[in-house]
Amino acid sequence: MKSTLFPLKFQVEAQDGEARAGVITTRRGVIETPVFMPVGTAGTVKGIRFEELESADLDARIILGNTYHLWLRPGIDVIKAAGGLHRFIGWDRALLTDSGGFQVWSLGDLRKITEEGTEFRSHVDGSRKFLSPEVSMEVQAALGADIVMVFDECAPGQATHEETERSMELTTRWAQRSRSAFDRLQSEGVETGHVESSPGLSGRQALFGIVQGASHLDLRRRSLEQTVEIGFDGYAIGGLSVGEEKSVMFDVIDDIAPRMPRDCPRYLMGVGTPTDLIEAVARGVDMFDCVLPTRNGRTGQAFTSRGKLNIKNAQWAKDPRPLDESCRCSVCRRHSRSYLRHLFLTGEMLASILLTHHNLAFFLDTMRGVRQSIRSGDFLKFRREFTERLGANGE
Amino acid sequence: MKSTLFPLKFQVEAQDGEARAGVITTRRGVIETPVFMPVGTAGTVKGIRFEELESADLDARIILGNTYHLWLRPGIDVIKAAGGLHRFIGWDRALLTDSGGFQVWSLGDLRKITEEGTEFRSHVDGSRKFLSPEVSMEVQAALGADIVMVFDECAPGQATHEETERSMELTTRWAQRSRSAFDRLQSEGVETGHVESSPGLSGRQALFGIVQGASHLDLRRRSLEQTVEIGFDGYAIGGLSVGEEKSVMFDVIDDIAPRMPRDCPRYLMGVGTPTDLIEAVARGVDMFDCVLPTRNGRTGQAFTSRGKLNIKNAQWAKDPRPLDESCRCSVCRRHSRSYLRHLFLTGEMLASILLTHHNLAFFLDTMRGVRQSIRSGDFLKFRREFTERLGANGE
């Protein structure tokens, strides 16, 4: 008899149009969806302490780690020595690791893609490296995240139908190899981040598939079919927000998200602004990750309920107001635009720390609002009011 | 009848040899002495949030702001617009501002000192600036700190007796002018950071004098006499830790600290390592400020009960231990040397944030231990055990 224990459980609990509110139960706690995952590239969500991620202000239930970066530095031997990524970084909530496929693809001329995998030079020390479905699964097993992503290939936003088809078919074959390597590693159970099983949960890692196909809807649909046929614990839409028009991105999400398995989490990778998140939720997406709140925080840009705010602007020199008068985060409760501008212009680290905190609070709080509105059947109202508040600023 | 209200109250509550444990009651709460004041140069203690400074880990009761830096950037008009430095930065506990004298003196060839004051070029925009006792008092009144320092001149550590005497006498004349300007501003009461009076406290700012005289004990004693004659709410020893031998520094403290008024706080400016602090406490000093915990934190150096630790060292690559196994701060409770080393080598901001937090926790916790040991009559034992634990590492 087959085990009824799964790596994770997903339950849609409310729906408003295509928008879904649900719960992912993982080995490390419950994640309410739709969810935004802060990006912890090199084992740290840049500029913020884990205590703040856990605080009521943010309450991030899951963060993302980048396999490519962690593999190159500090290296898997260091993370293995600590007993996996959770223990290495000191984070006991859920973690998702990407496969390294996107980072390697982003290297452009520095990498060479073959059927077997991708050869590239390390950006850290210039050494020659090779990443494949099998290597990625081994590395991600050693990292021991709660959710692992298949190793995929990404076609450029402007790729022709023929180029995209070739790339998409390669992604499917790599997905199959990822699945096989992952299953073998999980059944061996050595250094694969297994934890104690718990009611309904196997204690094993979960594996998500990735749908590719650039802007070509027929290829996207075929990629989805092939990926679902292999079978995964969740499904992601990859290869968006890589330079294509925003309308193209939403055409793809419009077409693909509602066709994705209803009983599995749907994850839109690397997207996006608060508006993008809400628009994707309206099309049935459950999970997001993006560097925008952290990266823009470090360059002086705040996301607010009235749109983006550049803290460098002279108009804030003596402005006693918080970044966002509607925000209740610890930064907005305590600090003025005037002070934050001064910190930024003086090159003080605290500017990045505080803007990062506020931006993450804003993203995570927006998703809380999204979830509540879906559960109360007011999502369309929430979406309209959110967009209207942004006003001319747009995002 | 003269008012019996003072800007601050100081009470020595226990003494062990020359070491004193007491309480400074300020307009913004109680400060137990001996006390270490984190340095908040440009309106931020670099790399740490105010919430952390207030947390039980650190519980900093007073921090320092640099008049020179704040005057140049963001400028006094911005801070006035906010209603003073406390409100500008969002800190409701006690603040001390220095006079700018030391920073201007440190500019070397970029400044010219006359009887009237110091002319210099701003390091921010190259503009010509002039700082004098009167200007410093006006700026510090606008900043509104709870403790204000007189505008002084600092002689180089190697200065001859003649040079030092000239410099020291100038400091005395500037102290007199500082006192006059300060008193005039306080009695006018406009933009001088007045707060409501409270039981025993006038609600006005306090003014501290500074003893100069480099390594020449006769000049130090004369400077002390002249400064006490003018009369201040507290007395500081300035011009130490500016390049002289450590033995010279302690010779001066040895001679001068016990001669300083017993019923006023004694403040050793800009010093030093944890060992320096304990040695100066043993000679009767009550207050300290120093950039070491924050600056060294940013360059990867941790202060621990076993001496200094360079987090960059390869030996920590897989070390699961915290920075200091005797430390109970939030960094040591959560993160390993292995992880902190990785953060530092990767250039992650979190490395500076976490090392700064630990270093401040270590300094402030050491001072808590110092206070307890004086009150229980065990200071000599505390001092001996602290030094022994440091071992060969020395500091």
XYZ file of N, CA and C in Angstrom, chain A residues 41-52 54 57 69-70 73-74 77-78 81-82 87-92 298 317-318 330-331 334-336 338-339 342-343 345-350 352-354 356-357, chain B residues 41-52 54 57 69-70 73-74 77-78 81-82 87-92 298 317-318 330-331 334-336 338-339 342-343 345-350 352-354 356-357:
306
model
N 19.124 35.372 -0.836
C 20.107 34.912 -1.820
C 21.234 34.064 -1.232
N 22.076 34.708 -0.421
C 23.282 34.045 0.064
C 23.121 33.602 1.511
N 21.888 33.203 1.876
C 21.665 32.763 3.238
C 21.294 33.896 4.170
N 20.970 35.049 3.600
C 20.468 36.189 4.378
C 19.542 37.013 3.495
N 18.379 37.344 4.016
C 17.546 38.330 3.333
C 18.248 39.663 3.581
N 18.805 40.232 2.529
C 19.744 41.351 2.666
C 19.179 42.490 3.518
N 19.952 42.866 4.543
C 19.632 44.064 5.308
C 18.635 43.878 6.438
N 18.229 42.633 6.700
C 17.242 42.450 7.775
C 17.605 41.225 8.609
N 17.371 41.332 9.917
C 17.663 40.225 10.809
C 16.509 39.228 10.813
N 16.826 37.979 11.116
C 15.790 36.948 11.149
C 14.726 37.268 12.197
N 15.151 37.902 13.305
C 14.186 38.273 14.340
C 13.112 39.193 13.768
N 13.510 40.073 12.856
C 12.530 40.990 12.254
C 11.624 40.238 11.283
N 10.622 37.339 11.619
C 9.685 36.580 12.447
C 8.718 37.482 13.214
N 5.373 42.475 12.678
C 5.418 43.405 11.543
C 5.468 42.669 10.206
N 24.172 30.602 -5.547
C 25.038 31.417 -4.691
C 25.596 30.614 -3.517
N 24.754 29.830 -2.884
C 25.201 29.081 -1.704
C 26.168 27.965 -2.081
N 29.434 29.766 -2.643
C 29.941 30.382 -1.429
C 28.862 30.393 -0.368
N 29.023 29.779 0.767
C 30.269 29.234 1.332
C 30.648 27.862 0.794
N 30.074 21.970 1.512
C 30.720 21.303 2.656
C 30.500 22.082 3.946
N 30.535 23.420 3.836
C 30.322 24.260 5.025
C 28.884 24.115 5.527
N 28.312 20.759 7.065
C 28.927 20.690 8.395
C 28.002 21.268 9.458
N 27.193 22.255 9.049
C 26.263 22.874 9.999
C 24.992 22.039 10.161
N 19.949 25.240 9.774
C 20.810 25.374 10.944
C 21.978 26.297 10.660
N 22.458 26.308 9.417
C 23.579 27.190 9.074
C 23.204 28.656 9.276
N 22.007 29.027 8.801
C 21.635 30.443 8.885
C 20.851 30.774 10.161
N 20.345 29.741 10.855
C 19.598 30.009 12.080
C 18.148 30.409 11.810
N 17.487 29.653 10.944
C 16.092 29.947 10.565
C 15.311 28.650 10.660
N 14.266 28.669 11.485
C 13.570 27.424 11.756
C 12.233 27.338 11.030
N 17.492 49.137 -0.651
C 18.905 49.514 -0.567
C 19.254 50.668 -1.503
N 13.191 66.774 2.621
C 14.263 67.242 3.516
C 13.773 67.528 4.937
N 12.611 68.143 5.062
C 12.095 68.466 6.407
C 10.735 67.826 6.655
N 7.287 49.141 12.238
C 8.094 49.805 13.266
C 8.850 50.998 12.703
N 9.167 50.973 11.422
C 9.867 52.106 10.807
C 8.916 53.290 10.672
N 8.108 55.114 13.868
C 9.187 55.803 14.581
C 9.904 56.886 13.790
N 10.072 56.692 12.487
C 10.995 57.551 11.752
C 10.335 58.353 10.634
N 10.852 59.579 10.451
C 10.311 60.487 9.443
C 11.040 60.338 8.103
N 12.244 62.809 6.610
C 13.391 63.709 6.778
C 14.597 62.944 7.311
N 14.380 62.157 8.349
C 15.481 61.398 8.946
C 15.989 60.323 7.991
N 18.105 61.835 5.346
C 19.425 62.160 5.893
C 20.301 60.912 5.968
N 19.748 59.807 6.480
C 20.542 58.571 6.591
C 21.023 58.119 5.230
N 21.414 59.921 2.391
C 22.398 60.832 1.782
C 23.750 60.738 2.485
N 23.737 60.384 3.767
C 24.987 60.277 4.515
C 25.636 58.910 4.309
N 24.958 58.028 3.577
C 25.520 56.707 3.323
C 25.452 55.797 4.532
N 24.544 56.076 5.460
C 24.427 55.249 6.662
C 23.690 53.939 6.359
N 24.259 52.850 6.856
C 23.676 51.527 6.696
C 22.220 51.468 7.159
N 21.920 52.272 8.189
C 20.566 52.234 8.748
C 19.504 52.617 7.714
N 19.373 51.653 4.536
C 19.008 50.396 3.864
C 18.230 49.479 4.786
N 18.665 49.408 6.037
C 18.008 48.526 7.011
C 16.546 48.933 7.172
N 16.308 50.228 7.340
C 14.942 50.689 7.629
C 14.056 50.627 6.386
N 14.430 48.598 3.834
C 14.185 47.176 3.576
C 13.069 46.661 4.484
N 13.157 47.028 5.767
C 12.125 46.583 6.717
C 10.746 47.073 6.279
N 27.328 58.993 15.694
C 27.949 60.094 14.953
C 26.961 61.000 14.214
N 26.327 60.431 13.191
C 25.490 61.245 12.305
C 24.011 61.044 12.599
N 23.696 60.825 13.884
C 22.296 60.623 14.235
C 21.872 59.172 14.159
N 22.842 58.265 14.054
C 22.582 56.825 14.090
C 23.804 56.126 14.650
N 23.580 55.246 15.607
C 24.668 54.360 16.022
C 24.814 53.363 14.876
N 25.917 53.450 14.163
C 26.053 52.766 12.880
C 25.735 51.269 12.960
N 24.810 50.844 12.094
C 24.549 49.407 11.938
C 23.556 48.813 12.920
N 22.933 49.649 13.757
C 21.996 49.068 14.729
C 20.753 49.935 14.838
N 19.611 49.275 14.999
C 18.360 50.011 15.133
C 18.162 50.466 16.572
N 17.405 51.540 16.734
C 17.147 52.052 18.079
C 16.416 51.014 18.939
N 15.555 50.223 18.301
C 14.847 49.181 19.047
C 15.832 48.222 19.708
N 16.929 47.937 19.038
C 17.941 47.033 19.608
C 18.701 47.720 20.738
N 17.491 49.759 22.732
C 16.579 49.779 23.875
C 16.306 48.387 24.433
N 18.963 43.127 25.705
C 20.336 42.749 25.327
C 21.314 43.894 25.558
N 29.388 66.602 12.824
C 28.769 65.883 11.710
C 27.335 66.342 11.469
N 26.571 66.502 12.536
C 25.162 66.871 12.388
C 25.000 68.301 11.910
N 25.745 68.089 8.198
C 24.752 67.283 7.486
C 23.923 66.518 8.476
N 22.612 66.659 8.537
C 21.743 67.348 7.571
C 21.715 68.862 7.732
N 19.085 73.481 10.438
C 17.712 73.849 10.066
C 16.816 72.623 9.968
N 17.366 71.532 9.444
C 16.577 70.293 9.320
C 16.237 69.736 10.700
N 13.720 71.864 12.441
C 12.381 71.642 11.882
C 11.714 70.436 12.528
N 12.539 69.450 12.904
C 11.990 68.246 13.537
C 11.706 68.482 15.022
N 13.831 64.097 18.548
C 12.679 63.847 17.679
C 13.121 63.556 16.259
N 14.207 64.176 15.834
C 14.684 63.936 14.466
C 15.055 62.467 14.271
N 15.773 61.907 15.241
C 16.233 60.517 15.063
C 15.269 59.497 15.663
N 14.331 59.953 16.501
C 13.387 59.006 17.093
C 13.947 58.271 18.295
N 14.581 59.009 19.196
C 15.215 58.411 20.392
C 14.766 59.228 21.586
N 14.142 58.555 22.548
C 13.544 59.277 23.658
C 14.363 59.153 24.938
N 32.120 46.497 12.126
C 31.997 46.627 10.668
C 33.226 46.100 9.933
N 35.751 28.596 9.562
C 34.935 28.238 8.384
C 33.780 27.292 8.727
N 34.034 26.311 9.573
C 32.963 25.354 9.918
C 32.682 25.338 11.411
N 21.444 38.193 21.461
C 20.621 37.527 20.454
C 21.461 36.970 19.306
N 22.613 37.560 19.048
C 23.479 37.060 17.979
C 24.133 35.758 18.426
N 21.901 32.738 18.477
C 21.332 32.250 17.219
C 22.352 31.851 16.154
N 23.478 32.565 16.081
C 24.341 32.414 14.909
C 25.750 31.903 15.235
N 26.280 31.098 14.315
C 27.600 30.492 14.480
C 28.699 31.363 13.869
N 30.795 30.197 11.866
C 30.801 29.760 10.465
C 29.884 30.644 9.616
N 28.671 30.869 10.098
C 27.715 31.690 9.353
C 28.160 33.150 9.288
N 30.894 33.559 6.793
C 30.321 33.533 5.441
C 29.703 34.884 5.075
N 28.917 35.443 5.991
C 28.288 36.743 5.719
C 29.347 37.807 5.452
N 32.551 37.434 4.447
C 33.304 37.219 3.199
C 32.447 37.509 1.972
N 31.140 37.343 2.103
C 30.242 37.593 0.974
C 29.889 39.071 0.883
N 30.340 39.864 1.859
C 30.046 41.291 1.823
C 28.618 41.604 2.213
N 27.976 40.713 2.938
C 26.585 40.937 3.336
C 26.508 41.923 4.499
N 25.589 42.880 4.387
C 25.363 43.877 5.420
C 25.085 43.242 6.771
N 24.444 42.067 6.750
C 24.076 41.424 8.014
C 25.309 41.114 8.871
N 27.943 43.068 9.379
C 28.180 44.266 10.189
C 27.102 44.454 11.246
N 25.864 44.201 10.847
C 24.747 44.371 11.776
C 24.916 43.455 12.990
N 25.236 42.195 12.733
C 25.298 41.221 13.828
C 26.548 41.420 14.685
N 28.168 44.246 15.120
C 27.942 45.479 15.877
C 27.055 45.204 17.087
N 25.987 44.447 16.869
C 25.084 44.127 17.971
C 25.829 43.382 19.076
